[in-house]
């Protein structure tokens, strides 16, 4: 196979991805091997590939490819999430552009448009993942609203309802006026806002005075049904038992007393609006106050508000300030910073609202899901997320699972003609239940009205690890028994509550065991300034353009070098450039080796034999480190170790040692060993850089059709000799020092030098040192030659006689400068060691370190003095 002069990712990547698909190398079916399973966190069907997806799916692909190469039956299941709120918003916008309003359509008509949109746009992100090299079993691609997943969701709803865990009732919920739906607490993001605090005057009935209330939301006064004071507040004692008049509205409301009121906030008087504040709602329940819902679903004022009907809530806030001021009912306005809840999906302020919704009781589910994480049955990487998980679980609230949308799983509750409802998996089952309950055999399906609401999107994705293998509707099928529990979940920490915790609940509720063994939390990808990447900031690079520019392997490599588990990733395109440069380094090293001519009869040089022995050990040592890092989910450390092994040890040292002379052949023994090392290195690199490694592995030797590096087994590391490796490091230091002398003295490589050794020295590496330093000989001597330059490696002195090769006067000046520095350094060390107070109080290790510095400095000083004397 001819190797191109330059690595071109564009030519390589498409070719090998298609090869993998054509040969079914991503596919998995249950067999006798140990399974390794990952389920993809399903991206929204509305989504396109962004940096977060790139990171998350690169990590998953690395884990899956690594498992395959360890003989496991790796199964990575892809799919997408129907994303109720986001998708419905996209479809509504598309229809609006065509002049169609959602309100003008029936539910079925709207859903036809939604499914058409999904078919057109829904697979984009999964196609884009192929560009990244994702080795998913695409035949298994699932969608949270496909038939199998939908049946699973409905079955679970009915089951939980029958267990008494799902109930329906009017509760205070988080309302999104843009999406016009309720949200769960987890879908609300609190942001610091620069607001205003309005001090409003409530006239005391039958008196001339006023009670003043401080509020951030004057637009809600139309819903006020009481004023509340703290019974222990001396400044408001005069209001006990009184009534006050709501400004502008002129409604007379009672003054109630409760210790809930913060005496220090504002004036200590609280307006109570039970329909539009969670805490006011609780006060309303406690004191049996009426509740007036003044908002329409879109955040405009309803007829019940009486004033400003049809105006948007924020427009009302501006107008009411003017009207209150004009009426003399506004005491003052102050700047005020407070936290405001925003819809996580539409990014507009939510509205607390009393609404009839469906809820799931969480106490039992939280209980069964807490211990497995705290006991490390399910391991979190990094472990710091355990405490966040525990805190949420111990303070959990019931989950509002209904959404006022059309796109999603419709709630399987059917209302009866004369009141009440039944819950069933199908309309036919519901009819049978209805007939039984009412005793009316004449009832037909058309007489039943199914609930209009759909389920929260997360109510389908919490079943994902089970429903992907049809474990809800067929709980004992072959696939669920083989692939479940899955092995690893890779996800972002911001959905630990939305998704991770709930999957653990569902796993124990429906399978009696964990859904996955390990959870790897990725960090957040940030820009150079530390800002989270987002469309609105315009700081998120186009993922596909990055792949175009740097190649998929370059981008994967760049991301992983900077991505320790759970820590944020400071992304810079220079990382991708580093990845691309590494690709070129690998490519050029391969071309160098494949370009050598082999002499079948040549004897292996001693330097090459030593290098082969050393590099095999270095490979095995690094392979052990890499496997250890994989075991701890430290993938960034794993790729860094392989990077250094290839760049430093293999390219800079091993290849340099064994490289034949100009236009000279290489011996077959060394050459075959080198090809073997290349094979080993490519296998280690493959999970991280799948495309270039496949291209070069195929070029290493003739392969059969269908063979692939991704199915090649990872070599097993053999035991290494630490003493041998350490001794080789000493030889590398010697080589580096001799090369430094050449550089400093401008001595060309063709000028062979002599190396003198004054002290203990391991001669087994002499052949390597001689070749790498271009030496004529290595002498053991008790006295170095005149006019030589010396250096220390550990405790042994080495000297290079330079004779006529250097300018003596310049060399003496340089040595005297170095001597002056070393004597100054020694004096600073001795000052510490001569200080009895320091010696008595410092730890033994510190004293030992200072004595070592003293000995090293004294040795260097003696060596420099000898060099100066020899030159004179």
PDB file of C-alpha atoms in Angstrom, residues 253-375:
ATOM      1  CA  UNK A 253     -58.365  42.319  52.363  1.00  0.00           C
ATOM      2  CA  UNK A 254     -57.661  41.112  55.938  1.00  0.00           C
ATOM      3  CA  UNK A 255     -54.358  41.498  57.798  1.00  0.00           C
ATOM      4  CA  UNK A 256     -53.290  38.024  58.958  1.00  0.00           C
ATOM      5  CA  UNK A 257     -50.408  37.090  61.270  1.00  0.00           C
ATOM      6  CA  UNK A 258     -47.764  34.417  60.707  1.00  0.00           C
ATOM      7  CA  UNK A 259     -44.176  33.936  61.858  1.00  0.00           C
ATOM      8  CA  UNK A 260     -43.231  33.071  58.278  1.00  0.00           C
ATOM      9  CA  UNK A 261     -42.918  36.832  57.556  1.00  0.00           C
ATOM     10  CA  UNK A 262     -39.345  38.153  57.711  1.00  0.00           C
ATOM     11  CA  UNK A 263     -39.421  41.173  60.042  1.00  0.00           C
ATOM     12  CA  UNK A 264     -36.233  42.544  58.452  1.00  0.00           C
ATOM     13  CA  UNK A 265     -37.380  42.467  54.818  1.00  0.00           C
ATOM     14  CA  UNK A 266     -38.865  45.743  53.575  1.00  0.00           C
ATOM     15  CA  UNK A 267     -41.413  47.063  56.076  1.00  0.00           C
ATOM     16  CA  UNK A 268     -42.304  43.684  57.568  1.00  0.00           C
ATOM     17  CA  UNK A 269     -45.660  43.722  55.702  1.00  0.00           C
ATOM     18  CA  UNK A 270     -46.180  41.009  53.089  1.00  0.00           C
ATOM     19  CA  UNK A 271     -48.761  41.039  50.294  1.00  0.00           C
ATOM     20  CA  UNK A 272     -50.277  37.550  49.927  1.00  0.00           C
ATOM     21  CA  UNK A 273     -51.070  36.393  46.371  1.00  0.00           C
ATOM     22  CA  UNK A 274     -51.950  32.677  46.737  1.00  0.00           C
ATOM     23  CA  UNK A 275     -52.294  32.019  42.981  1.00  0.00           C
ATOM     24  CA  UNK A 276     -48.857  33.389  42.015  1.00  0.00           C
ATOM     25  CA  UNK A 277     -46.276  32.642  44.693  1.00  0.00           C
ATOM     26  CA  UNK A 278     -45.301  29.294  46.202  1.00  0.00           C
ATOM     27  CA  UNK A 279     -45.015  30.614  49.756  1.00  0.00           C
ATOM     28  CA  UNK A 280     -48.180  32.714  49.447  1.00  0.00           C
ATOM     29  CA  UNK A 281     -49.953  29.577  48.243  1.00  0.00           C
ATOM     30  CA  UNK A 282     -48.978  27.812  51.489  1.00  0.00           C
ATOM     31  CA  UNK A 283     -50.227  30.783  53.536  1.00  0.00           C
ATOM     32  CA  UNK A 284     -53.462  30.724  51.522  1.00  0.00           C
ATOM     33  CA  UNK A 285     -53.955  27.026  52.299  1.00  0.00           C
ATOM     34  CA  UNK A 286     -53.188  27.596  55.979  1.00  0.00           C
ATOM     35  CA  UNK A 287     -55.602  30.537  56.405  1.00  0.00           C
ATOM     36  CA  UNK A 288     -58.212  29.457  53.849  1.00  0.00           C
ATOM     37  CA  UNK A 289     -57.700  32.532  51.656  1.00  0.00           C
ATOM     38  CA  UNK A 290     -59.357  32.893  48.230  1.00  0.00           C
ATOM     39  CA  UNK A 291     -57.071  32.452  45.235  1.00  0.00           C
ATOM     40  CA  UNK A 292     -57.366  34.730  42.170  1.00  0.00           C
ATOM     41  CA  UNK A 293     -55.472  33.609  39.049  1.00  0.00           C
ATOM     42  CA  UNK A 294     -54.780  36.881  37.217  1.00  0.00           C
ATOM     43  CA  UNK A 295     -52.658  35.434  34.379  1.00  0.00           C
ATOM     44  CA  UNK A 296     -53.580  33.800  31.106  1.00  0.00           C
ATOM     45  CA  UNK A 297     -51.360  30.903  29.976  1.00  0.00           C
ATOM     46  CA  UNK A 298     -49.262  33.266  27.829  1.00  0.00           C
ATOM     47  CA  UNK A 299     -48.408  35.627  30.714  1.00  0.00           C
ATOM     48  CA  UNK A 300     -50.980  38.292  29.854  1.00  0.00           C
ATOM     49  CA  UNK A 301     -53.490  39.565  32.420  1.00  0.00           C
ATOM     50  CA  UNK A 302     -56.743  37.578  32.498  1.00  0.00           C
ATOM     51  CA  UNK A 303     -60.285  38.881  32.980  1.00  0.00           C
ATOM     52  CA  UNK A 304     -60.038  37.780  36.629  1.00  0.00           C
ATOM     53  CA  UNK A 305     -57.339  40.443  37.079  1.00  0.00           C
ATOM     54  CA  UNK A 306     -59.887  43.188  36.437  1.00  0.00           C
ATOM     55  CA  UNK A 307     -57.278  45.779  35.385  1.00  0.00           C
ATOM     56  CA  UNK A 308     -54.818  45.793  32.445  1.00  0.00           C
ATOM     57  CA  UNK A 309     -56.654  42.823  30.866  1.00  0.00           C
ATOM     58  CA  UNK A 310     -54.771  41.401  27.858  1.00  0.00           C
ATOM     59  CA  UNK A 311     -51.508  43.256  28.612  1.00  0.00           C
ATOM     60  CA  UNK A 312     -48.227  41.362  29.023  1.00  0.00           C
ATOM     61  CA  UNK A 313     -47.060  40.989  32.639  1.00  0.00           C
ATOM     62  CA  UNK A 314     -43.863  43.015  32.079  1.00  0.00           C
ATOM     63  CA  UNK A 315     -45.693  45.807  30.249  1.00  0.00           C
ATOM     64  CA  UNK A 316     -48.060  45.931  33.219  1.00  0.00           C
ATOM     65  CA  UNK A 317     -45.101  46.275  35.590  1.00  0.00           C
ATOM     66  CA  UNK A 318     -43.977  49.425  33.735  1.00  0.00           C
ATOM     67  CA  UNK A 319     -47.493  50.874  33.513  1.00  0.00           C
ATOM     68  CA  UNK A 320     -48.544  50.108  37.082  1.00  0.00           C
ATOM     69  CA  UNK A 321     -45.494  51.941  38.457  1.00  0.00           C
ATOM     70  CA  UNK A 322     -46.692  55.081  36.646  1.00  0.00           C
ATOM     71  CA  UNK A 323     -50.328  54.587  37.739  1.00  0.00           C
ATOM     72  CA  UNK A 324     -49.442  53.943  41.400  1.00  0.00           C
ATOM     73  CA  UNK A 325     -47.218  57.011  41.417  1.00  0.00           C
ATOM     74  CA  UNK A 326     -49.961  59.169  39.872  1.00  0.00           C
ATOM     75  CA  UNK A 327     -52.435  57.923  42.504  1.00  0.00           C
ATOM     76  CA  UNK A 328     -50.015  58.714  45.335  1.00  0.00           C
ATOM     77  CA  UNK A 329     -49.834  55.036  46.249  1.00  0.00           C
ATOM     78  CA  UNK A 330     -46.113  54.488  45.515  1.00  0.00           C
ATOM     79  CA  UNK A 331     -43.920  55.329  48.512  1.00  0.00           C
ATOM     80  CA  UNK A 332     -40.540  54.765  46.756  1.00  0.00           C
ATOM     81  CA  UNK A 333     -38.615  52.488  44.372  1.00  0.00           C
ATOM     82  CA  UNK A 334     -35.167  51.005  45.152  1.00  0.00           C
ATOM     83  CA  UNK A 335     -32.647  49.042  43.092  1.00  0.00           C
ATOM     84  CA  UNK A 336     -32.655  45.436  44.222  1.00  0.00           C
ATOM     85  CA  UNK A 337     -30.696  42.308  43.217  1.00  0.00           C
ATOM     86  CA  UNK A 338     -32.581  39.042  43.483  1.00  0.00           C
ATOM     87  CA  UNK A 339     -32.683  35.568  41.944  1.00  0.00           C
ATOM     88  CA  UNK A 340     -35.343  34.982  39.310  1.00  0.00           C
ATOM     89  CA  UNK A 341     -36.393  31.569  37.975  1.00  0.00           C
ATOM     90  CA  UNK A 342     -36.058  31.145  34.191  1.00  0.00           C
ATOM     91  CA  UNK A 343     -37.322  28.344  31.972  1.00  0.00           C
ATOM     92  CA  UNK A 344     -34.340  26.176  31.136  1.00  0.00           C
ATOM     93  CA  UNK A 345     -35.744  25.592  27.663  1.00  0.00           C
ATOM     94  CA  UNK A 346     -37.174  28.979  26.534  1.00  0.00           C
ATOM     95  CA  UNK A 347     -35.033  31.217  28.777  1.00  0.00           C
ATOM     96  CA  UNK A 348     -37.875  33.461  29.938  1.00  0.00           C
ATOM     97  CA  UNK A 349     -38.949  34.093  33.570  1.00  0.00           C
ATOM     98  CA  UNK A 350     -41.316  31.406  34.825  1.00  0.00           C
ATOM     99  CA  UNK A 351     -44.594  32.254  36.495  1.00  0.00           C
ATOM    100  CA  UNK A 352     -45.672  30.399  39.673  1.00  0.00           C
ATOM    101  CA  UNK A 353     -49.193  29.266  38.823  1.00  0.00           C
ATOM    102  CA  UNK A 354     -51.914  27.118  40.351  1.00  0.00           C
ATOM    103  CA  UNK A 355     -52.673  24.412  37.859  1.00  0.00           C
ATOM    104  CA  UNK A 356     -54.198  20.939  37.549  1.00  0.00           C
ATOM    105  CA  UNK A 357     -51.281  18.622  36.820  1.00  0.00           C
ATOM    106  CA  UNK A 358     -50.100  15.020  37.098  1.00  0.00           C
ATOM    107  CA  UNK A 359     -47.394  14.263  39.656  1.00  0.00           C
ATOM    108  CA  UNK A 360     -45.153  11.327  40.509  1.00  0.00           C
ATOM    109  CA  UNK A 361     -44.447  10.700  44.193  1.00  0.00           C
ATOM    110  CA  UNK A 362     -40.674  10.581  44.605  1.00  0.00           C
ATOM    111  CA  UNK A 363     -40.032   9.508  48.199  1.00  0.00           C
ATOM    112  CA  UNK A 364     -40.004   5.742  47.530  1.00  0.00           C
ATOM    113  CA  UNK A 365     -38.030   6.109  44.273  1.00  0.00           C
ATOM    114  CA  UNK A 366     -35.435   8.401  45.883  1.00  0.00           C
ATOM    115  CA  UNK A 367     -34.984   5.948  48.752  1.00  0.00           C
ATOM    116  CA  UNK A 368     -34.163   2.995  46.469  1.00  0.00           C
ATOM    117  CA  UNK A 369     -31.802   5.110  44.334  1.00  0.00           C
ATOM    118  CA  UNK A 370     -29.745   6.811  47.065  1.00  0.00           C
ATOM    119  CA  UNK A 371     -27.845   3.962  48.759  1.00  0.00           C
ATOM    120  CA  UNK A 372     -26.413   2.361  45.578  1.00  0.00           C
ATOM    121  CA  UNK A 373     -24.578   5.605  44.775  1.00  0.00           C
ATOM    122  CA  UNK A 374     -23.502   6.370  48.345  1.00  0.00           C
ATOM    123  CA  UNK A 375     -22.268   2.759  48.780  1.00  0.00           C
TER     124      UNK A 375
END
